[in-house]
PDB file of C-alpha atoms in Angstrom:
ATOM      1  CA  MET A   1       2.350   0.522  20.243  1.00  0.00           C
ATOM      2  CA  THR A   2       2.615   1.714  23.824  1.00  0.00           C
ATOM      3  CA  PRO A   3       1.077   5.039  24.943  1.00  0.00           C
ATOM      4  CA  LEU A   4       4.583   6.463  25.436  1.00  0.00           C
ATOM      5  CA  GLU A   5       5.621   5.570  21.893  1.00  0.00           C
ATOM      6  CA  ALA A   6       2.418   7.063  20.488  1.00  0.00           C
ATOM      7  CA  ARG A   7       3.058  10.322  22.330  1.00  0.00           C
ATOM      8  CA  TYR A   8       6.659  10.450  21.100  1.00  0.00           C
ATOM      9  CA  ARG A   9       5.466   9.950  17.533  1.00  0.00           C
ATOM     10  CA  ARG A  10       3.016  12.830  17.910  1.00  0.00           C
ATOM     11  CA  LEU A  11       5.870  15.046  19.074  1.00  0.00           C
ATOM     12  CA  LEU A  12       7.942  14.007  16.067  1.00  0.00           C
ATOM     13  CA  ALA A  13       5.247  15.446  13.811  1.00  0.00           C
ATOM     14  CA  CYS A  14       6.976  18.824  14.227  1.00  0.00           C
ATOM     15  CA  TYR A  15       9.843  17.529  12.056  1.00  0.00           C
ATOM     16  CA  PRO A  16       9.765  17.683   8.229  1.00  0.00           C
ATOM     17  CA  ARG A  17       8.214  14.626   6.611  1.00  0.00           C
ATOM     18  CA  ASP A  18      11.346  13.518   4.796  1.00  0.00           C
ATOM     19  CA  HIS A  19      13.374  13.839   7.999  1.00  0.00           C
ATOM     20  CA  ARG A  20      10.860  11.627   9.825  1.00  0.00           C
ATOM     21  CA  ALA A  21      11.010   9.050   7.048  1.00  0.00           C
ATOM     22  CA  MET A  22      14.774   8.765   7.476  1.00  0.00           C
ATOM     23  CA  HIS A  23      15.242   9.116  11.246  1.00  0.00           C
ATOM     24  CA  GLU A  24      11.910   8.587  13.025  1.00  0.00           C
ATOM     25  CA  GLU A  25      12.405   4.933  13.948  1.00  0.00           C
ATOM     26  CA  GLU A  26      15.954   5.559  15.147  1.00  0.00           C
ATOM     27  CA  MET A  27      14.844   8.504  17.307  1.00  0.00           C
ATOM     28  CA  ILE A  28      11.925   6.547  18.733  1.00  0.00           C
ATOM     29  CA  GLY A  29      14.234   3.654  19.593  1.00  0.00           C
ATOM     30  CA  VAL A  30      16.686   5.913  21.421  1.00  0.00           C
ATOM     31  CA  MET A  31      13.950   7.633  23.431  1.00  0.00           C
ATOM     32  CA  LEU A  32      12.216   4.369  24.377  1.00  0.00           C
ATOM     33  CA  ALA A  33      15.539   2.839  25.409  1.00  0.00           C
ATOM     34  CA  GLY A  34      16.097   5.732  27.808  1.00  0.00           C
ATOM     35  CA  ALA A  35      12.577   5.637  29.264  1.00  0.00           C
ATOM     36  CA  ARG A  36      11.884   4.502  32.809  1.00  0.00           C
ATOM     37  CA  PRO A  37       9.954   1.268  33.420  1.00  0.00           C
ATOM     38  CA  GLY A  38       6.213   1.988  33.314  1.00  0.00           C
ATOM     39  CA  GLN A  39       6.695   5.513  31.956  1.00  0.00           C
ATOM     40  CA  ARG A  40       3.590   6.698  30.078  1.00  0.00           C
ATOM     41  CA  TYR A  41       4.390  10.331  29.263  1.00  0.00           C
ATOM     42  CA  PRO A  42       7.496  11.862  27.637  1.00  0.00           C
ATOM     43  CA  ASP A  43       9.941  13.574  29.940  1.00  0.00           C
ATOM     44  CA  PRO A  44       9.383  17.364  29.698  1.00  0.00           C
ATOM     45  CA  ARG A  45      13.035  17.915  28.798  1.00  0.00           C
ATOM     46  CA  ASP A  46      12.852  15.315  26.020  1.00  0.00           C
ATOM     47  CA  ALA A  47       9.632  16.845  24.716  1.00  0.00           C
ATOM     48  CA  PHE A  48      11.205  20.316  24.701  1.00  0.00           C
ATOM     49  CA  ASP A  49      14.305  19.028  22.890  1.00  0.00           C
ATOM     50  CA  LEU A  50      12.196  17.293  20.263  1.00  0.00           C
ATOM     51  CA  VAL A  51      10.080  20.357  19.524  1.00  0.00           C
ATOM     52  CA  ARG A  52      13.121  22.626  19.511  1.00  0.00           C
ATOM     53  CA  GLY A  53      14.975  20.298  17.142  1.00  0.00           C
ATOM     54  CA  GLY A  54      12.040  20.231  14.732  1.00  0.00           C
ATOM     55  CA  LEU A  55      11.742  24.025  14.729  1.00  0.00           C
ATOM     56  CA  ILE A  56      15.494  24.420  14.165  1.00  0.00           C
ATOM     57  CA  ILE A  57      15.397  22.119  11.138  1.00  0.00           C
ATOM     58  CA  HIS A  58      12.408  24.000   9.710  1.00  0.00           C
ATOM     59  CA  LEU A  59      14.175  27.338  10.232  1.00  0.00           C
ATOM     60  CA  GLN A  60      17.391  26.056   8.668  1.00  0.00           C
ATOM     61  CA  ARG A  61      15.485  24.971   5.593  1.00  0.00           C
ATOM     62  CA  PHE A  62      13.413  28.138   5.515  1.00  0.00           C
ATOM     63  CA  LEU A  63      16.303  30.585   5.959  1.00  0.00           C
ATOM     64  CA  GLY A  64      19.385  28.572   5.013  1.00  0.00           C
ATOM     65  CA  PRO A  65      21.564  28.957   1.902  1.00  0.00           C
ATOM     66  CA  ALA A  66      19.654  26.186   0.120  1.00  0.00           C
ATOM     67  CA  SER A  67      16.532  28.369   0.124  1.00  0.00           C
ATOM     68  CA  ALA A  68      18.184  31.331  -1.637  1.00  0.00           C
ATOM     69  CA  ALA A  69      16.444  30.569  -4.946  1.00  0.00           C
ATOM     70  CA  HIS A  70      13.074  30.377  -3.187  1.00  0.00           C
ATOM     71  CA  TRP A  71      13.631  33.741  -1.486  1.00  0.00           C
ATOM     72  CA  ARG A  72      14.673  35.341  -4.776  1.00  0.00           C
ATOM     73  CA  ASP A  73      11.499  34.136  -6.479  1.00  0.00           C
ATOM     74  CA  ALA A  74       9.424  35.113  -3.423  1.00  0.00           C
ATOM     75  CA  LEU A  75      10.774  38.677  -3.600  1.00  0.00           C
ATOM     76  CA  ASN A  76       9.742  38.878  -7.252  1.00  0.00           C
ATOM     77  CA  VAL A  77       6.258  37.552  -6.470  1.00  0.00           C
ATOM     78  CA  ALA A  78       5.808  39.875  -3.490  1.00  0.00           C
ATOM     79  CA  ALA A  79       6.985  42.895  -5.493  1.00  0.00           C
ATOM     80  CA  ILE A  80       4.311  42.344  -8.150  1.00  0.00           C
ATOM     81  CA  VAL A  81       1.501  41.389  -5.746  1.00  0.00           C
ATOM     82  CA  ALA A  82       2.139  44.194  -3.206  1.00  0.00           C
ATOM     83  CA  PRO A  83       1.018  47.098  -5.448  1.00  0.00           C
ATOM     84  CA  LEU A  84      -2.032  45.059  -6.453  1.00  0.00           C
ATOM     85  CA  CYS A  85      -2.925  44.772  -2.742  1.00  0.00           C
ATOM     86  CA  LEU A  86      -3.231  48.560  -2.726  1.00  0.00           C
ATOM     87  CA  LEU A  87      -4.727  49.060  -6.186  1.00  0.00           C
ATOM     88  CA  ILE A  88      -7.536  46.492  -6.155  1.00  0.00           C
ATOM     89  CA  PRO A  89      -9.230  47.737  -2.929  1.00  0.00           C
ATOM     90  CA  GLN A  90      -8.986  51.292  -4.287  1.00  0.00           C
ATOM     91  CA  ILE A  91     -10.760  50.193  -7.468  1.00  0.00           C
ATOM     92  CA  GLY A  92     -13.467  48.472  -5.431  1.00  0.00           C
ATOM     93  CA  ASN A  93     -14.023  51.476  -3.167  1.00  0.00           C
ATOM     94  CA  SER A  94     -13.957  53.973  -6.042  1.00  0.00           C
ATOM     95  CA  VAL A  95     -17.273  52.690  -7.318  1.00  0.00           C
ATOM     96  CA  THR A  96     -18.917  54.978  -4.743  1.00  0.00           C
ATOM     97  CA  LEU A  97     -17.729  57.919  -6.854  1.00  0.00           C
ATOM     98  CA  LEU A  98     -20.362  56.888  -9.388  1.00  0.00           C
ATOM     99  CA  TRP A  99     -23.013  57.416  -6.707  1.00  0.00           C
ATOM    100  CA  PRO A 100     -22.959  61.214  -6.238  1.00  0.00           C
ATOM    101  CA  ILE A 101     -24.951  62.549  -3.327  1.00  0.00           C
ATOM    102  CA  ASP A 102     -25.239  65.921  -5.040  1.00  0.00           C
ATOM    103  CA  PRO A 103     -25.697  65.840  -8.842  1.00  0.00           C
ATOM    104  CA  ASP A 104     -23.744  69.108  -9.121  1.00  0.00           C
ATOM    105  CA  PHE A 105     -20.632  67.271  -7.976  1.00  0.00           C
ATOM    106  CA  SER A 106     -20.865  64.315 -10.356  1.00  0.00           C
ATOM    107  CA  ALA A 107     -18.031  65.602 -12.582  1.00  0.00           C
ATOM    108  CA  TYR A 108     -15.897  66.235  -9.502  1.00  0.00           C
ATOM    109  CA  ASN A 109     -16.542  62.678  -8.324  1.00  0.00           C
ATOM    110  CA  LEU A 110     -15.428  61.254 -11.646  1.00  0.00           C
ATOM    111  CA  LEU A 111     -12.118  63.080 -11.268  1.00  0.00           C
ATOM    112  CA  GLY A 112     -11.547  60.951  -8.189  1.00  0.00           C
ATOM    113  CA  PHE A 113     -10.689  58.037 -10.488  1.00  0.00           C
ATOM    114  CA  VAL A 114      -7.485  59.906 -11.366  1.00  0.00           C
ATOM    115  CA  ASP A 115      -6.156  58.816  -7.969  1.00  0.00           C
ATOM    116  CA  LEU A 116      -6.050  55.253  -9.292  1.00  0.00           C
ATOM    117  CA  LEU A 117      -3.607  56.079 -12.078  1.00  0.00           C
ATOM    118  CA  PRO A 118      -0.345  56.213 -10.058  1.00  0.00           C
ATOM    119  CA  GLU A 119      -0.903  52.791  -8.456  1.00  0.00           C
ATOM    120  CA  ALA A 120      -1.981  51.333 -11.805  1.00  0.00           C
ATOM    121  CA  LEU A 121       1.107  52.862 -13.429  1.00  0.00           C
ATOM    122  CA  ILE A 122       3.358  51.226 -10.805  1.00  0.00           C
ATOM    123  CA  VAL A 123       1.862  47.814 -11.588  1.00  0.00           C
ATOM    124  CA  GLY A 124       2.195  48.383 -15.330  1.00  0.00           C
ATOM    125  CA  LEU A 125       5.820  49.489 -15.071  1.00  0.00           C
ATOM    126  CA  ALA A 126       6.708  46.491 -12.912  1.00  0.00           C
ATOM    127  CA  LEU A 127       5.046  44.110 -15.368  1.00  0.00           C
ATOM    128  CA  ARG A 128       6.963  45.688 -18.239  1.00  0.00           C
ATOM    129  CA  GLY A 129      10.248  45.076 -16.443  1.00  0.00           C
ATOM    130  CA  LEU A 130      10.863  48.768 -15.608  1.00  0.00           C
ATOM    131  CA  ARG A 131      11.603  47.991 -11.976  1.00  0.00           C
ATOM    132  CA  TRP A 132      13.591  51.095 -11.096  1.00  0.00           C
ATOM    133  CA  THR A 133      10.994  53.433 -12.604  1.00  0.00           C
ATOM    134  CA  ALA A 134       8.218  51.649 -10.735  1.00  0.00           C
ATOM    135  CA  ALA A 135      10.224  51.755  -7.503  1.00  0.00           C
ATOM    136  CA  ALA A 136      10.979  55.474  -7.899  1.00  0.00           C
ATOM    137  CA  LEU A 137       7.304  56.259  -8.457  1.00  0.00           C
ATOM    138  CA  ALA A 138       6.344  54.126  -5.453  1.00  0.00           C
ATOM    139  CA  TRP A 139       8.854  55.959  -3.244  1.00  0.00           C
ATOM    140  CA  ILE A 140       7.512  59.329  -4.422  1.00  0.00           C
ATOM    141  CA  LEU A 141       3.920  58.304  -3.690  1.00  0.00           C
ATOM    142  CA  GLY A 142       4.831  56.781  -0.337  1.00  0.00           C
ATOM    143  CA  LEU A 143       6.844  59.748   0.902  1.00  0.00           C
ATOM    144  CA  ALA A 144       4.767  62.572  -0.563  1.00  0.00           C
ATOM    145  CA  SER A 145       1.975  62.507   2.006  1.00  0.00           C
ATOM    146  CA  PRO A 146       4.135  62.277   5.181  1.00  0.00           C
ATOM    147  CA  ILE A 147       6.482  64.993   3.905  1.00  0.00           C
ATOM    148  CA  ALA A 148       3.599  67.274   2.972  1.00  0.00           C
ATOM    149  CA  THR A 149       1.992  66.672   6.362  1.00  0.00           C
ATOM    150  CA  ALA A 150       5.279  67.332   8.167  1.00  0.00           C
ATOM    151  CA  VAL A 151       5.784  70.628   6.317  1.00  0.00           C
ATOM    152  CA  ALA A 152       2.179  71.731   6.884  1.00  0.00           C
ATOM    153  CA  THR A 153       2.328  70.751  10.545  1.00  0.00           C
ATOM    154  CA  ALA A 154       5.622  72.580  11.065  1.00  0.00           C
ATOM    155  CA  ASN A 155       4.176  75.712   9.500  1.00  0.00           C
ATOM    156  CA  LEU A 156       1.040  75.462  11.622  1.00  0.00           C
ATOM    157  CA  VAL A 157       3.048  74.947  14.808  1.00  0.00           C
ATOM    158  CA  GLU A 158       5.202  77.959  13.969  1.00  0.00           C
ATOM    159  CA  GLN A 159       2.149  80.128  13.314  1.00  0.00           C
ATOM    160  CA  MET A 160       0.503  79.060  16.563  1.00  0.00           C
ATOM    161  CA  GLY A 161       3.553  79.768  18.686  1.00  0.00           C
ATOM    162  CA  GLY A 162       5.155  76.378  19.287  1.00  0.00           C
ATOM    163  CA  ALA A 163       4.265  72.739  19.813  1.00  0.00           C
ATOM    164  CA  SER A 164       2.667  73.431  23.191  1.00  0.00           C
ATOM    165  CA  ALA A 165       0.023  75.527  21.435  1.00  0.00           C
ATOM    166  CA  TYR A 166      -0.691  72.710  18.967  1.00  0.00           C
ATOM    167  CA  PRO A 167      -0.507  69.447  20.954  1.00  0.00           C
ATOM    168  CA  PHE A 168      -1.848  67.313  18.097  1.00  0.00           C
ATOM    169  CA  ALA A 169       1.151  67.971  15.829  1.00  0.00           C
ATOM    170  CA  VAL A 170       3.070  64.793  16.696  1.00  0.00           C
ATOM    171  CA  PRO A 171       0.038  62.437  16.683  1.00  0.00           C
ATOM    172  CA  THR A 172      -1.090  63.856  13.329  1.00  0.00           C
ATOM    173  CA  LEU A 173       2.303  63.271  11.750  1.00  0.00           C
ATOM    174  CA  ALA A 174       2.541  59.789  13.317  1.00  0.00           C
ATOM    175  CA  ASP A 175      -0.871  58.791  11.935  1.00  0.00           C
ATOM    176  CA  GLU A 176       0.038  60.036   8.481  1.00  0.00           C
ATOM    177  CA  THR A 177       3.334  58.142   8.527  1.00  0.00           C
ATOM    178  CA  LEU A 178       1.606  54.960   9.692  1.00  0.00           C
ATOM    179  CA  SER A 179      -0.945  55.198   6.895  1.00  0.00           C
ATOM    180  CA  ALA A 180       1.896  55.623   4.391  1.00  0.00           C
ATOM    181  CA  LEU A 181       3.775  52.500   5.532  1.00  0.00           C
ATOM    182  CA  PRO A 182       2.007  50.063   3.121  1.00  0.00           C
ATOM    183  CA  GLY A 183       3.059  52.215   0.185  1.00  0.00           C
ATOM    184  CA  LEU A 184       6.603  52.421   1.511  1.00  0.00           C
ATOM    185  CA  ILE A 185       6.708  48.624   1.843  1.00  0.00           C
ATOM    186  CA  VAL A 186       5.640  48.366  -1.799  1.00  0.00           C
ATOM    187  CA  ALA A 187       8.474  50.725  -2.750  1.00  0.00           C
ATOM    188  CA  LEU A 188      10.971  48.701  -0.707  1.00  0.00           C
ATOM    189  CA  LEU A 189       9.914  45.403  -2.298  1.00  0.00           C
ATOM    190  CA  LEU A 190      10.188  46.884  -5.796  1.00  0.00           C
ATOM    191  CA  THR A 191      13.646  48.186  -4.916  1.00  0.00           C
ATOM    192  CA  VAL A 192      15.112  44.943  -3.579  1.00  0.00           C
ATOM    193  CA  ALA A 193      13.348  42.437  -5.868  1.00  0.00           C
ATOM    194  CA  PRO A 194      15.637  41.240  -8.682  1.00  0.00           C
ATOM    195  CA  CYS A 195      12.901  41.191 -11.349  1.00  0.00           C
ATOM    196  CA  PRO A 196       9.225  41.667 -10.393  1.00  0.00           C
ATOM    197  CA  ALA A 197       8.180  40.787 -13.946  1.00  0.00           C
ATOM    198  CA  LYS A 198       9.428  37.239 -13.318  1.00  0.00           C
ATOM    199  CA  GLY A 199       7.140  37.130 -10.305  1.00  0.00           C
ATOM    200  CA  ALA A 200       4.200  37.568 -12.666  1.00  0.00           C
ATOM    201  CA  GLU A 201       5.581  34.730 -14.794  1.00  0.00           C
ATOM    202  CA  LEU A 202       5.845  32.507 -11.756  1.00  0.00           C
ATOM    203  CA  ILE A 203       2.242  33.170 -10.739  1.00  0.00           C
ATOM    204  CA  GLY A 204       1.031  33.035 -14.325  1.00  0.00           C
ATOM    205  CA  HIS A 205      -0.157  36.126 -16.179  1.00  0.00           C
ATOM    206  CA  ARG A 206      -3.627  34.730 -16.787  1.00  0.00           C
ATOM    207  CA  LYS A 207      -4.029  33.633 -13.193  1.00  0.00           C
ATOM    208  CA  LEU A 208      -2.840  37.006 -11.914  1.00  0.00           C
ATOM    209  CA  LEU A 209      -5.208  38.843 -14.241  1.00  0.00           C
ATOM    210  CA  ARG A 210      -8.107  36.564 -13.314  1.00  0.00           C
ATOM    211  CA  TRP A 211      -7.579  37.013  -9.571  1.00  0.00           C
ATOM    212  CA  SER A 212      -7.242  40.782  -9.976  1.00  0.00           C
ATOM    213  CA  MET A 213     -10.345  41.202 -12.124  1.00  0.00           C
ATOM    214  CA  VAL A 214     -12.530  38.924 -10.002  1.00  0.00           C
ATOM    215  CA  SER A 215     -11.389  40.578  -6.768  1.00  0.00           C
ATOM    216  CA  ALA A 216     -11.899  44.115  -8.115  1.00  0.00           C
ATOM    217  CA  ALA A 217     -15.330  43.275  -9.544  1.00  0.00           C
ATOM    218  CA  THR A 218     -16.424  41.551  -6.328  1.00  0.00           C
ATOM    219  CA  LEU A 219     -15.298  44.484  -4.176  1.00  0.00           C
ATOM    220  CA  ALA A 220     -16.918  47.008  -6.518  1.00  0.00           C
ATOM    221  CA  ALA A 221     -20.238  45.160  -6.608  1.00  0.00           C
ATOM    222  CA  THR A 222     -20.318  44.610  -2.847  1.00  0.00           C
ATOM    223  CA  THR A 223     -19.331  48.200  -2.109  1.00  0.00           C
ATOM    224  CA  ALA A 224     -22.001  49.567  -4.459  1.00  0.00           C
ATOM    225  CA  LEU A 225     -24.746  47.400  -2.980  1.00  0.00           C
ATOM    226  CA  TRP A 226     -23.694  48.122   0.593  1.00  0.00           C
ATOM    227  CA  TYR A 227     -23.217  51.849  -0.023  1.00  0.00           C
ATOM    228  CA  GLY A 228     -26.752  52.113  -1.299  1.00  0.00           C
ATOM    229  CA  TRP A 229     -27.980  50.662   1.959  1.00  0.00           C
ATOM    230  CA  SER A 230     -25.563  51.985   4.560  1.00  0.00           C
ATOM    231  CA  PRO A 231     -22.727  54.565   4.534  1.00  0.00           C
ATOM    232  CA  ASP A 232     -20.571  52.291   6.719  1.00  0.00           C
ATOM    233  CA  ASP A 233     -17.863  50.259   4.981  1.00  0.00           C
ATOM    234  CA  TYR A 234     -18.438  46.992   6.846  1.00  0.00           C
ATOM    235  CA  ALA A 235     -18.770  45.010   3.625  1.00  0.00           C
ATOM    236  CA  SER A 236     -15.432  46.031   2.094  1.00  0.00           C
ATOM    237  CA  ALA A 237     -13.731  45.815   5.501  1.00  0.00           C
ATOM    238  CA  LEU A 238     -14.821  42.179   5.736  1.00  0.00           C
ATOM    239  CA  LEU A 239     -14.471  41.203   2.087  1.00  0.00           C
ATOM    240  CA  THR A 240     -10.988  42.536   1.343  1.00  0.00           C
ATOM    241  CA  PRO A 241      -9.263  40.517   4.122  1.00  0.00           C
ATOM    242  CA  ALA A 242     -11.345  37.518   3.048  1.00  0.00           C
ATOM    243  CA  LEU A 243     -10.105  37.769  -0.547  1.00  0.00           C
ATOM    244  CA  LEU A 244      -6.518  38.167   0.692  1.00  0.00           C
ATOM    245  CA  ALA A 245      -6.961  35.086   2.881  1.00  0.00           C
ATOM    246  CA  MET A 246      -8.119  33.050  -0.116  1.00  0.00           C
ATOM    247  CA  ALA A 247      -5.149  34.196  -2.188  1.00  0.00           C
ATOM    248  CA  CYS A 248      -2.722  33.387   0.631  1.00  0.00           C
ATOM    249  CA  GLY A 249      -4.284  29.977   1.176  1.00  0.00           C
ATOM    250  CA  ALA A 250      -4.032  29.138  -2.525  1.00  0.00           C
ATOM    251  CA  GLY A 251      -0.418  30.291  -2.652  1.00  0.00           C
ATOM    252  CA  SER A 252       0.762  28.640   0.543  1.00  0.00           C
ATOM    253  CA  HIS A 253       1.422  25.222  -1.047  1.00  0.00           C
ATOM    254  CA  THR A 254       4.848  26.020  -2.439  1.00  0.00           C
ATOM    255  CA  PRO A 255       8.074  27.146  -0.755  1.00  0.00           C
ATOM    256  CA  VAL A 256       8.048  30.359  -2.777  1.00  0.00           C
ATOM    257  CA  GLY A 257       4.412  31.032  -1.923  1.00  0.00           C
ATOM    258  CA  GLN A 258       5.057  30.633   1.787  1.00  0.00           C
ATOM    259  CA  ARG A 259       7.962  33.077   1.669  1.00  0.00           C
ATOM    260  CA  ALA A 260       6.022  35.561  -0.464  1.00  0.00           C
ATOM    261  CA  ILE A 261       3.175  35.509   2.072  1.00  0.00           C
ATOM    262  CA  LEU A 262       5.673  36.275   4.833  1.00  0.00           C
ATOM    263  CA  LEU A 263       7.071  39.213   2.861  1.00  0.00           C
ATOM    264  CA  LEU A 264       3.595  40.557   2.082  1.00  0.00           C
ATOM    265  CA  ALA A 265       2.140  40.030   5.571  1.00  0.00           C
ATOM    266  CA  PRO A 266       2.942  43.561   6.888  1.00  0.00           C
ATOM    267  CA  ILE A 267       0.704  45.187   4.256  1.00  0.00           C
ATOM    268  CA  PRO A 268      -2.632  43.501   5.163  1.00  0.00           C
ATOM    269  CA  LEU A 269      -1.726  43.662   8.852  1.00  0.00           C
ATOM    270  CA  LEU A 270      -1.222  47.428   8.625  1.00  0.00           C
ATOM    271  CA  LEU A 271      -4.337  47.944   6.514  1.00  0.00           C
ATOM    272  CA  TYR A 272      -6.778  45.553   8.182  1.00  0.00           C
ATOM    273  CA  GLY A 273      -5.140  44.039  11.262  1.00  0.00           C
ATOM    274  CA  ASN A 274      -6.634  46.604  13.613  1.00  0.00           C
ATOM    275  CA  LEU A 275     -10.219  46.185  12.400  1.00  0.00           C
ATOM    276  CA  PRO A 276     -11.242  43.287  14.703  1.00  0.00           C
ATOM    277  CA  ILE A 277      -9.662  45.093  17.669  1.00  0.00           C
ATOM    278  CA  THR A 278     -11.449  48.335  16.772  1.00  0.00           C
ATOM    279  CA  TYR A 279     -14.784  46.569  16.390  1.00  0.00           C
ATOM    280  CA  ALA A 280     -14.289  44.779  19.693  1.00  0.00           C
ATOM    281  CA  PHE A 281     -13.463  47.980  21.556  1.00  0.00           C
ATOM    282  CA  ASP A 282     -16.522  49.635  19.994  1.00  0.00           C
ATOM    283  CA  GLY A 283     -18.709  46.862  21.358  1.00  0.00           C
ATOM    284  CA  ARG A 284     -19.249  45.227  17.964  1.00  0.00           C
ATOM    285  CA  TRP A 285     -18.019  41.812  19.067  1.00  0.00           C
ATOM    286  CA  PRO A 286     -20.109  39.836  16.526  1.00  0.00           C
ATOM    287  CA  LEU A 287     -18.542  41.761  13.640  1.00  0.00           C
ATOM    288  CA  ALA A 288     -15.019  41.230  15.011  1.00  0.00           C
ATOM    289  CA  LEU A 289     -15.686  37.526  15.482  1.00  0.00           C
ATOM    290  CA  VAL A 290     -17.159  37.179  11.991  1.00  0.00           C
ATOM    291  CA  GLU A 291     -14.101  38.783  10.423  1.00  0.00           C
ATOM    292  CA  VAL A 292     -11.632  36.560  12.276  1.00  0.00           C
ATOM    293  CA  LEU A 293     -13.629  33.403  11.520  1.00  0.00           C
ATOM    294  CA  LEU A 294     -14.166  34.354   7.875  1.00  0.00           C
ATOM    295  CA  VAL A 295     -10.479  34.976   7.255  1.00  0.00           C
ATOM    296  CA  SER A 296      -9.440  31.770   9.036  1.00  0.00           C
ATOM    297  CA  VAL A 297     -11.997  29.538   7.326  1.00  0.00           C
ATOM    298  CA  LEU A 298     -11.334  30.899   3.836  1.00  0.00           C
ATOM    299  CA  PHE A 299      -7.586  30.498   4.255  1.00  0.00           C
ATOM    300  CA  ILE A 300      -8.009  26.843   5.294  1.00  0.00           C
ATOM    301  CA  VAL A 301     -10.546  26.123   2.535  1.00  0.00           C
ATOM    302  CA  ALA A 302      -8.339  27.723  -0.140  1.00  0.00           C
ATOM    303  CA  ARG A 303      -5.275  25.859   1.114  1.00  0.00           C
ATOM    304  CA  ARG A 304      -7.045  22.495   1.072  1.00  0.00           C
ATOM    305  CA  GLY A 305      -9.091  23.142  -2.021  1.00  0.00           C
ATOM    306  CA  PHE A 306      -6.216  23.823  -4.425  1.00  0.00           C
ATOM    307  CA  GLN A 307      -3.773  21.076  -5.312  1.00  0.00           C
ATOM    308  CA  PRO A 308      -0.090  22.077  -5.211  1.00  0.00           C
ATOM    309  CA  TYR A 309       1.573  22.214  -8.594  1.00  0.00           C
ATOM    310  CA  GLY A 310       5.237  22.889  -9.156  1.00  0.00           C
ATOM    311  CA  SER A 311       8.092  23.369  -6.754  1.00  0.00           C
ATOM    312  CA  GLY A 312       7.656  27.127  -6.524  1.00  0.00           C
ATOM    313  CA  THR A 313      10.446  28.121  -8.892  1.00  0.00           C
ATOM    314  CA  VAL A 314      10.341  29.043 -12.559  1.00  0.00           C
ATOM    315  CA  SER A 315      13.086  26.601 -13.371  1.00  0.00           C
ATOM    316  CA  SER A 316      11.369  23.631 -11.703  1.00  0.00           C
ATOM    317  CA  PRO A 317       7.659  23.456 -12.531  1.00  0.00           C
ATOM    318  CA  GLU A 318       7.241  19.696 -12.080  1.00  0.00           C
ATOM    319  CA  ARG A 319       4.440  18.310  -9.929  1.00  0.00           C
ATOM    320  CA  LEU A 320       5.040  17.924  -6.230  1.00  0.00           C
ATOM    321  CA  VAL A 321       2.560  15.074  -5.807  1.00  0.00           C
TER     322      VAL A 321
END
């Protein structure tokens, strides 16, 4: 094999495997026939065309009509996983309510667990097949805080004599709306998903329960230990993205899993995507680097450590390998 042929074959790696099996030799023959005598490197235009062709084929398969069943199942999976992405970290962080600073407020702290009920109710309704009820509750929860903030801000601005007297009105409302976006994404997924309960079937009820319980217990234990040592939330800020990375790595083997990860990506990005940047700007470069490396390594380990099983659809659970 000549160096030019080897380089062309490396470029062809951007094509799907089955496409290479059918057309690789033909494509290599055409490109070598058009090469100049003594040529060692692919022509830049040929290299660009090869990479572009591979990406187009991947996009056609990923977004084309043939992938409609995968997208339907991915919507169902994302709709059932999205509220868990909000509920499980809340459960882990709520363990600090059992650690009252002032004993007189212990009963008040325990009432803080009531905040978990709406998110838990959304998950339960979705699992029971009551999609519209779950979606309506999610919309109410997602919109309640921005609307309340907008009304309170408008009243405050009016009392203080206009927006010029209260310059923080717009930033306050913008921050509140941004913090509500994950909940609104959950509501949107529950609204457009055909049947979130089938998403739980696709994942497997036992597997979903096991991941949820292990993640919640791990976050709760880590938060309790860290909170007893330091009031900062470095541990949960590092661990939650790490657990999400493991789940994404394990689910990225199948076509449905890949699409579900894409649909769910805005939620962790909104919740945790700014943490490395914030740490870096605060001068805590080691912490930012640790978070990025931890998420990357755990995603790769989870992806390589779990064998793919099934095609990613309920109707076709046969082995892929």
